[in-house]
Amino acid sequence: MDAQGRGRADDIDPADQWVLNPNTGEYELRLAPSAAQSSVPGPRGPGGRGTTGKGGPAGTRRTAPARRSGAAPDAEAPSPRRRTGAPADAAGRRGRRPVQKKAKGKKVLIWTGGTLAFVLVAASGAAYLYYEHLNNNITSVSDDGAGTGGFSKDRAINILLVGTDKRTGKGNEGYGDKNSSGHADTTLVLHVSKDRSNATVLSIPRDLITDIPDCPTTQEDGSEKVIPGKQRTRFNNSLGQEERTPSCTMRTVTELTGLKMDHFMVADFNAVKTLTSAVGGVDVCLAKDIKDPDSKLDLPKGEHTIEGEEALAFVRTRHSVGFGGDLSRIELQQQFLGSMLRKLKSNDTLTSPGKMIKLAEAGTKALTVDSQISTIKKLADLGAELGKFDTKNLTFATVPVDDNPAEKVKATVVLREPQAQQLFAMVRDDVSLTEVKQEKKKEKAAEAARLKGTKAPASEVRVRILNGGAVAGSAQETLSWLQVQEGVTKSENAGNAEQPLAKTTLEYAPDQADQARRLADIMGLSGAALKPGESVTNSQGVPAMTLTLGKDFEGAGVPLTTPAKVPDDVQKATADKVECAK
């Protein structure tokens, strides 16, 4: 159906915009401009328009689609590839949409709202005009220096995913307090391992009591304002409240977990509706009837395919599942996301040109991203990395918490220690929460083997201690502790390392392996911290090992071994399994 038959140009189904050109016998994509509103609360860029992430002050980015010089307003894009096996004559193809070949072109990262949501969407065959059209759908804001500056292919990737309950903006008006500036209602941290074999999604409860740091934030005029931090407050206040932007949520997550974020993606209520409809619905399973007047979810026990308003009601419901609180809702959302990911990566979706185009449209309109990934090209590069792990190796885990003991009426939660720190350490150290491919197992086996064997007496351990990023005085503190309490008398403080290290390491020669195992046992070093190499000469002219205290060093006597398994009472689930909500 054409634009006149559909009404407003915004209502045109992109899948219906492939038009047969009788002059060429090829299908071509004809587009109308689109516009959307940012879902992110807080300051905007100059004039409310923002920048494109190329050096100017950061705010929102929405502009009309770019046109080629001299092109008419409805200039046609270059045609997509001819369908495999299609008749040569145009008449034989009339009225049918093109079937695309296996995706070889650009990949676009799409995220659902309210919670996690990612998938690679193939845009092969899309023309220049469509590429620019999608580019101009993207809204971006600055990370205000809170991130790493962008992901890298040679290290692990950390992405902050936030679902805001902001009530303003098209499609969000009918939920709760229409004047709400929004909160970080649903927050997840996606960690993709360095070797891309596995990934972990950490759900952070919105009612977790934590500290929000001071947040430098770009203002509308391009200047910077520091929004004061807040002690012992709900985590969800890190966004929206007091004009805090996603960069402040990034800083709060880093303070809480020790993980530095590479990027963020933010979505509102509308994103869940549009993306689930674009993919043709998400399959869910209920172990009981649910009728929740608050979220408007009304579904009987059994399996269902939901989309739009019903999907949003599903991820918002909490009073009718589990214990009726936010933690139960988190489990429900994780099940929903696992199902949506399976649907997105299924052949039913990936081989459907109509669904792929709808997803590209919905995804680029639904999200607000940081200015480091504000173009389709940048999203495609990121998407290529995120698409490498298998669904079965994606683990959802909830940060372990307990009811706040300071409250008589339980409304907030606090970290459960030491389980929370153990979980954070595993993610920081790139330890998979699930079984991964054989190469990873071999690497871990080799690291474990370094700890096996005879151990030299502490009195025979010779080691030089360097400070490679730990707090000032750590090398001397460790030296005193080793000599006085542990009997490692042949040790010395060698000052500062030439380069800072993220993690503590112990380098040793092959004939010092027994000494290395003893020192590892004393200090609680993992096999990964032991680095076979060469010895150096100490101040006495005798060969010695080199212990470099990295940024992970927390004090003499504090073990540095990363847990090998998730604590038993940490809630987790993998994305490949179908579960019914209870």
XYZ file of C-alpha atoms in Angstrom:
582
model
C 0.000 0.000 0.000
C 1.360 3.476 -0.874
C 1.715 6.465 1.438
C -1.640 7.965 0.432
C -3.425 4.736 1.262
C -1.754 4.493 4.650
C -2.217 8.093 5.816
C 0.815 9.731 7.449
C 4.253 8.953 6.013
C 5.353 7.768 9.454
C 2.796 4.957 9.229
C 4.299 3.384 6.117
C 5.525 -0.145 6.622
C 9.177 -0.120 5.425
C 8.702 -3.646 4.133
C 6.073 -2.298 1.725
C 8.415 0.311 0.251
C 10.210 -2.035 -2.165
C 8.895 -0.936 -5.569
C 9.460 -2.608 -8.941
C 11.179 -0.338 -11.453
C 9.850 -1.420 -14.880
C 12.797 0.234 -16.606
C 15.400 -1.910 -14.849
C 13.377 -4.960 -13.824
C 14.723 -4.563 -10.274
C 13.071 -3.796 -6.932
C 14.057 -0.465 -5.384
C 13.521 1.024 -1.907
C 11.589 4.291 -1.681
C 11.560 6.024 1.691
C 9.886 8.890 3.464
C 11.678 10.950 6.165
C 11.056 9.952 9.772
C 11.549 11.573 13.137
C 11.426 10.442 16.724
C 11.959 11.690 20.255
C 14.760 10.819 22.640
C 13.869 8.510 25.502
C 16.663 9.854 27.694
C 15.894 12.224 30.572
C 18.251 15.040 31.458
C 20.096 17.817 29.588
C 20.150 18.020 25.807
C 22.666 19.452 23.427
C 22.494 23.009 22.046
C 19.018 23.823 20.827
C 17.829 20.391 21.890
C 19.378 18.827 18.802
C 22.770 17.775 20.091
C 25.649 16.481 18.027
C 26.607 13.515 15.966
C 29.355 12.432 18.313
C 32.165 13.945 16.255
C 33.616 16.367 18.726
C 30.897 18.875 19.591
C 28.847 19.102 22.766
C 26.683 16.052 23.195
C 22.938 16.055 23.195
C 20.314 14.361 21.076
C 20.808 13.717 17.384
C 17.804 13.660 15.048
C 17.973 15.278 11.634
C 16.162 14.829 8.364
C 17.596 12.147 6.079
C 20.513 13.388 3.997
C 20.038 13.680 0.249
C 22.525 13.559 -2.551
C 23.325 16.805 -4.285
C 20.749 17.520 -6.959
C 18.529 14.587 -6.000
C 14.787 14.986 -5.963
C 13.005 14.687 -2.597
C 11.872 11.178 -3.429
C 15.033 10.076 -5.221
C 15.239 6.338 -5.555
C 17.982 4.318 -3.917
C 20.148 1.937 -5.962
C 18.384 -1.362 -6.348
C 19.055 -4.371 -4.134
C 20.544 -7.558 -5.531
C 18.362 -9.627 -7.829
C 16.656 -12.498 -6.064
C 18.307 -15.887 -6.484
C 16.398 -17.940 -9.005
C 14.030 -15.086 -9.944
C 12.554 -14.952 -13.459
C 14.416 -12.652 -15.799
C 11.313 -10.732 -16.868
C 9.826 -8.029 -14.655
C 6.299 -9.309 -15.023
C 7.212 -12.580 -13.364
C 8.240 -10.695 -10.252
C 5.505 -8.079 -10.130
C 3.794 -7.713 -6.772
C 6.337 -9.783 -4.861
C 8.940 -8.505 -2.421
C 12.571 -9.409 -3.059
C 14.086 -12.321 -1.199
C 17.548 -11.395 -0.020
C 20.525 -13.689 -0.143
C 22.344 -14.713 3.004
C 23.448 -11.527 4.745
C 26.926 -10.397 3.731
C 26.634 -6.653 4.164
C 26.408 -4.287 7.041
C 25.104 -5.539 10.362
C 23.122 -3.280 12.616
C 22.951 -3.749 16.371
C 19.407 -3.613 17.664
C 18.482 -3.406 21.344
C 15.069 -3.860 22.905
C 13.877 -1.416 25.530
C 13.016 -1.752 29.150
C 15.850 -4.225 29.400
C 18.559 -5.900 27.387
C 17.997 -6.347 23.806
C 20.471 -7.000 21.210
C 20.663 -8.701 17.869
C 22.502 -8.385 14.620
C 20.254 -7.237 11.802
C 21.549 -7.743 8.269
C 21.085 -4.763 5.986
C 22.749 -6.234 2.919
C 21.335 -4.794 -0.274
C 20.268 -1.604 1.504
C 21.044 1.413 -0.613
C 22.942 4.546 0.259
C 19.745 6.484 0.866
C 18.456 3.861 3.258
C 21.798 3.783 5.062
C 21.543 7.549 5.592
C 17.907 7.183 6.603
C 18.834 4.747 9.374
C 21.779 6.919 10.392
C 19.437 9.837 10.957
C 17.109 7.699 13.074
C 19.808 7.372 15.740
C 19.732 9.541 18.855
C 22.972 9.976 20.781
C 24.200 11.767 23.906
C 27.660 12.174 25.378
C 29.180 9.723 27.838
C 30.858 12.744 29.485
C 34.116 10.840 29.813
C 32.534 8.152 31.984
C 33.328 5.352 29.504
C 36.488 3.910 28.024
C 36.145 5.906 24.821
C 34.909 2.933 22.836
C 35.154 -0.843 22.607
C 38.196 -2.618 21.201
C 38.428 -5.913 19.335
C 41.360 -7.108 21.441
C 39.707 -6.906 24.866
C 36.466 -7.698 26.668
C 33.449 -5.462 26.009
C 31.185 -3.924 28.673
C 27.909 -2.281 27.667
C 25.389 -0.613 29.975
C 21.754 -1.264 29.029
C 19.122 0.897 30.703
C 15.354 0.843 30.485
C 13.930 4.139 31.726
C 10.414 4.589 33.087
C 10.263 8.124 31.711
C 6.584 8.946 31.110
C 6.958 11.728 28.544
C 7.379 11.367 24.809
C 5.322 9.744 22.071
C 4.066 6.305 23.110
C 4.928 6.691 26.806
C 2.180 9.018 28.024
C -0.218 6.368 29.320
C 1.963 4.876 32.047
C 1.850 6.066 35.644
C 2.927 9.609 36.516
C 2.965 11.518 33.232
C 5.237 14.174 34.767
C 7.962 11.745 35.835
C 11.460 12.580 34.595
C 12.238 8.880 34.766
C 14.663 6.582 36.567
C 17.044 3.752 35.747
C 14.113 1.371 36.108
C 15.850 -1.660 34.576
C 19.637 -1.829 34.422
C 21.822 -4.539 32.935
C 25.537 -4.816 32.311
C 26.465 -6.885 29.253
C 30.000 -8.289 29.477
C 31.359 -10.073 26.396
C 34.554 -12.056 26.987
C 37.846 -11.103 25.383
C 37.833 -14.236 23.204
C 34.097 -13.727 22.392
C 33.296 -17.288 23.447
C 30.782 -16.269 26.118
C 28.870 -13.365 27.637
C 27.304 -12.422 30.963
C 24.390 -10.104 31.682
C 24.255 -8.706 35.222
C 20.884 -7.363 36.371
C 21.204 -4.588 38.951
C 18.080 -4.185 41.155
C 16.635 -0.695 40.903
C 16.060 -0.509 44.689
C 19.669 -1.346 45.578
C 21.114 1.102 48.099
C 24.388 2.473 46.757
C 26.420 5.668 46.339
C 26.031 7.883 43.281
C 29.292 9.758 42.525
C 29.625 13.357 41.338
C 28.690 13.435 37.658
C 30.226 15.928 35.179
C 27.436 16.466 32.631
C 27.291 18.326 29.305
C 24.683 21.089 29.302
C 22.559 22.516 26.468
C 25.022 25.306 25.767
C 27.971 22.896 25.591
C 29.311 23.795 29.034
C 29.886 21.222 31.763
C 28.041 21.066 35.051
C 28.937 18.740 37.902
C 25.785 17.196 39.358
C 26.566 16.449 43.030
C 26.663 12.821 44.097
C 24.418 11.246 46.677
C 25.253 8.763 49.397
C 23.160 5.747 50.368
C 20.351 6.161 47.873
C 18.461 3.947 45.440
C 20.415 2.929 42.348
C 17.577 4.018 40.060
C 18.175 7.653 41.065
C 21.348 7.566 38.943
C 19.277 8.490 35.860
C 16.689 11.221 35.335
C 16.665 12.559 38.874
C 18.369 15.943 39.372
C 19.030 15.984 35.605
C 21.345 12.981 35.688
C 22.079 11.477 32.258
C 23.172 7.946 31.254
C 26.800 8.910 31.832
C 25.994 9.215 35.532
C 24.546 5.709 35.560
C 27.794 4.562 33.903
C 29.826 6.120 36.719
C 27.559 4.574 39.348
C 27.937 1.101 37.829
C 31.722 1.463 37.743
C 31.783 2.543 41.395
C 29.583 -0.415 42.314
C 31.147 -3.230 40.277
C 34.642 -2.081 39.317
C 33.713 -2.543 35.629
C 34.464 0.338 33.249
C 31.746 0.678 30.614
C 32.552 0.984 26.903
C 29.099 2.128 25.789
C 25.512 2.631 26.901
C 22.109 2.097 25.283
C 18.881 3.491 26.725
C 15.285 2.719 25.780
C 11.808 3.574 27.047
C 8.432 1.823 27.182
C 7.815 2.356 23.484
C 10.900 0.358 22.468
C 9.537 -2.911 23.855
C 6.321 -2.450 21.909
C 7.899 -1.590 18.571
C 10.684 -4.162 18.620
C 8.530 -7.104 19.666
C 6.047 -6.234 16.926
C 8.847 -5.888 14.389
C 10.107 -9.397 15.078
C 6.615 -10.869 14.914
C 6.156 -11.478 18.624
C 8.112 -13.180 21.418
C 7.270 -16.632 22.779
C 6.731 -16.828 26.548
C 5.497 -19.479 28.949
C 3.471 -19.068 32.157
C 3.250 -21.691 34.890
C 0.045 -20.091 36.190
C -2.680 -17.635 35.165
C -1.619 -13.998 35.530
C -4.008 -11.085 35.834
C -2.201 -7.945 36.964
C -4.349 -4.770 37.047
C -1.250 -2.594 37.485
C 0.635 -3.698 34.375
C -2.564 -4.670 32.529
C -1.223 -8.188 31.857
C -4.005 -10.765 31.515
C -2.780 -14.162 30.281
C -3.807 -17.729 31.151
C -1.358 -20.488 32.025
C 0.561 -21.909 29.078
C 2.563 -20.762 26.063
C 1.887 -17.484 24.282
C 3.345 -15.256 21.578
C 3.174 -11.652 22.693
C 4.024 -8.289 21.147
C 3.294 -4.576 21.493
C 1.328 -3.480 24.557
C 1.004 -7.070 25.783
C 4.789 -7.566 25.677
C 5.299 -4.349 27.616
C 2.765 -5.476 30.209
C 4.663 -8.773 30.521
C 8.048 -7.185 31.292
C 6.456 -4.642 33.661
C 4.424 -7.062 35.765
C 5.759 -7.898 39.220
C 2.876 -8.229 41.669
C 1.668 -11.463 40.065
C 4.963 -13.359 39.784
C 7.308 -14.876 42.341
C 7.295 -12.902 45.582
C 5.637 -9.933 43.928
C 8.659 -7.620 43.955
C 11.297 -6.203 41.647
C 13.599 -9.240 42.029
C 10.855 -11.514 40.708
C 10.275 -9.137 37.827
C 13.991 -9.291 36.976
C 13.780 -13.075 36.574
C 10.729 -12.656 34.338
C 12.544 -10.101 32.195
C 15.566 -12.372 31.852
C 13.336 -15.182 30.599
C 11.707 -12.759 28.155
C 15.055 -11.549 26.848
C 16.374 -15.064 26.387
C 13.285 -15.894 24.344
C 13.544 -12.717 22.303
C 17.192 -13.378 21.542
C 16.353 -16.882 20.317
C 13.626 -15.421 18.101
C 15.899 -12.722 16.724
C 18.628 -15.203 15.838
C 16.241 -17.735 14.320
C 16.045 -18.401 10.579
C 12.428 -17.270 10.694
C 13.697 -13.754 11.405
C 17.068 -13.655 9.651
C 15.684 -14.869 6.317
C 12.713 -12.490 6.286
C 13.456 -9.190 4.483
C 10.288 -7.653 5.891
C 11.194 -8.429 9.492
C 14.780 -7.327 9.000
C 13.737 -3.931 7.668
C 11.170 -3.476 10.433
C 13.818 -4.329 13.025
C 16.298 -1.871 11.547
C 13.660 0.864 11.590
C 12.382 0.088 15.084
C 15.813 -0.399 16.605
C 17.378 2.789 15.311
C 14.342 4.836 16.389
C 13.844 3.195 19.775
C 17.254 3.684 21.346
C 19.465 6.425 22.667
C 23.157 5.529 22.510
C 26.411 7.190 23.496
C 28.064 9.382 20.892
C 30.892 6.857 20.383
C 28.456 4.552 18.516
C 26.174 7.106 16.905
C 26.351 5.759 13.338
C 25.274 2.573 11.603
C 28.915 1.837 10.744
C 29.986 2.014 14.390
C 27.007 -0.065 15.497
C 27.836 -2.596 12.788
C 31.414 -2.937 14.045
C 30.163 -3.463 17.577
C 27.489 -5.856 16.366
C 30.070 -7.991 14.591
C 31.839 -8.549 17.923
C 28.657 -9.206 19.900
C 27.427 -11.749 17.378
C 30.328 -14.149 17.902
C 29.216 -15.951 21.080
C 26.697 -18.789 21.175
C 23.333 -18.267 22.868
C 24.012 -21.199 25.194
C 27.037 -19.324 26.529
C 25.066 -16.189 27.425
C 24.299 -16.212 31.146
C 21.861 -13.911 32.933
C 22.690 -13.312 36.601
C 21.177 -11.028 39.229
C 23.465 -9.134 41.589
C 22.960 -10.916 44.955
C 21.153 -8.739 47.488
C 19.377 -8.926 50.862
C 16.573 -6.859 52.357
C 17.845 -3.637 53.872
C 18.292 -4.414 57.612
C 17.858 -0.717 58.453
C 14.207 -0.766 57.370
C 11.215 -2.037 59.319
C 9.064 -1.987 56.201
C 11.210 -3.609 53.544
C 11.442 -1.408 50.461
C 15.102 -1.435 49.455
C 17.938 -3.961 49.263
C 21.678 -4.026 49.989
C 24.512 -6.083 48.508
C 24.888 -9.599 49.886
C 28.528 -9.968 50.829
C 30.876 -11.594 49.974
C 28.826 -13.133 47.144
C 28.360 -9.837 45.302
C 32.073 -9.074 45.267
C 32.849 -12.621 44.136
C 30.448 -12.230 41.215
C 31.872 -8.833 40.268
C 35.407 -10.270 40.406
C 34.475 -13.112 38.062
C 33.097 -10.706 35.468
C 36.028 -8.295 35.820
C 38.485 -11.170 35.349
C 36.607 -12.509 32.320
C 35.572 -15.786 33.977
C 32.631 -17.399 32.191
C 29.535 -18.185 34.241
C 28.807 -21.117 31.948
C 30.687 -23.838 30.076
C 32.507 -22.567 27.008
C 34.404 -23.992 24.084
C 37.311 -26.399 24.442
C 40.041 -23.827 23.770
C 38.946 -21.872 26.846
C 39.050 -25.019 28.952
C 42.577 -25.785 27.772
C 43.726 -22.292 28.709
C 42.228 -22.590 32.184
C 43.787 -26.050 32.599
C 47.215 -24.647 31.731
C 46.802 -21.876 34.289
C 45.723 -24.345 36.970
C 48.730 -26.561 36.205
C 51.104 -23.765 37.215
C 49.909 -24.085 40.793
C 50.504 -27.836 40.956
C 53.810 -29.240 42.172
C 56.277 -28.847 44.996
C 56.506 -25.576 46.911
C 59.780 -24.144 48.191
C 60.017 -23.089 51.855
C 59.070 -19.455 52.410
C 62.603 -18.716 53.568
C 63.941 -19.652 50.110
C 61.605 -17.415 48.131
C 63.453 -14.503 46.524
C 61.220 -11.769 45.152
C 61.345 -8.136 44.116
C 58.129 -6.194 44.733
C 56.991 -3.431 42.375
C 53.995 -1.146 42.633
C 52.272 -1.324 39.238
C 49.054 0.557 39.904
C 48.115 -0.290 43.493
C 47.613 2.500 46.031
C 50.743 4.292 47.166
C 52.682 2.390 49.809
C 51.378 -1.041 48.781
C 54.817 -2.417 47.884
C 56.274 -1.519 51.298
C 53.170 -2.801 53.088
C 53.444 -6.120 51.249
C 57.175 -6.363 51.935
C 56.666 -5.902 55.675
C 53.821 -8.427 55.740
C 55.806 -11.061 53.813
C 58.926 -10.663 55.965
C 57.316 -10.344 59.410
C 54.246 -12.586 59.137
C 55.016 -15.026 56.328
C 58.776 -15.598 56.666
C 59.649 -14.476 53.135
C 62.795 -12.728 54.320
C 64.583 -12.695 50.945
C 62.338 -9.996 49.561
C 62.798 -6.325 48.732
C 60.887 -3.230 47.656
C 61.962 -2.355 44.104
C 59.843 0.804 43.756
C 57.368 1.539 40.965
C 56.889 -0.441 37.767
C 57.518 1.248 34.424
C 53.949 0.568 33.271
C 50.774 0.185 35.384
C 48.990 -3.179 35.260
C 45.315 -3.950 35.676
C 46.115 -7.211 37.456
C 48.839 -8.376 39.800
C 51.447 -10.661 38.182
C 54.357 -12.810 39.326
C 57.054 -13.396 36.699
C 59.560 -16.212 37.289
C 62.132 -18.375 35.523
C 61.540 -22.121 34.980
C 63.902 -23.068 37.842
C 61.906 -20.792 40.187
C 58.545 -22.533 39.708
C 58.607 -24.012 43.230
C 59.212 -20.542 44.675
C 56.382 -19.119 42.550
C 53.959 -21.754 43.782
C 54.859 -20.975 47.408
C 54.378 -17.220 46.966
C 51.121 -17.814 45.077
C 49.905 -19.932 47.984
C 50.855 -17.256 50.515
C 49.288 -14.360 48.595
C 46.287 -16.122 47.103
C 47.396 -15.663 43.491
C 45.613 -17.494 40.688
C 47.370 -19.507 38.018
C 46.581 -16.695 35.572
C 48.704 -14.318 37.679
C 51.777 -16.560 37.305
C 53.777 -15.603 34.221
C 56.606 -17.998 33.247
C 59.462 -15.913 31.899
C 62.867 -14.825 33.167
C 64.311 -13.961 36.534
C 66.008 -10.655 37.292
C 68.903 -9.795 39.550
C 67.989 -8.269 42.903
C 70.004 -5.710 44.860
C 72.219 -8.488 46.223
C 73.131 -9.676 42.740
C 71.070 -12.863 43.117
C 68.342 -14.047 40.671
C 64.854 -13.233 41.950
C 61.220 -13.309 40.834
C 59.286 -10.102 40.144
C 55.941 -9.459 41.855
C 54.092 -6.479 40.347
C 51.098 -5.242 42.333
C 48.376 -4.210 39.872
C 45.253 -2.106 40.231
C 43.407 -5.153 41.541
C 45.611 -5.336 44.642
C 43.508 -4.593 47.731
C 46.067 -4.958 50.515
C 48.597 -7.313 52.059
C 46.957 -10.575 53.021
C 43.880 -10.061 50.822
C 43.668 -13.029 48.390
C 43.726 -12.171 44.685
C 42.311 -15.460 43.438
C 39.222 -15.009 41.273
C 36.410 -17.429 42.199
C 36.211 -20.365 39.777
C 32.435 -20.741 40.102
C 29.435 -18.598 40.835
C 28.321 -18.657 44.501
C 25.494 -21.171 44.950
C 22.891 -18.616 46.014
C 23.349 -16.299 43.001
C 20.323 -16.435 40.700
C 21.347 -17.178 37.099
C 20.017 -18.699 33.885
C 21.271 -19.233 30.336
C 19.621 -17.705 27.272
C 19.155 -20.997 25.413
C 16.693 -22.572 27.874
C 12.918 -22.214 27.829
C 11.464 -21.557 31.292
C 7.922 -20.858 32.445
C 7.320 -17.848 34.684
C 5.923 -18.790 38.093
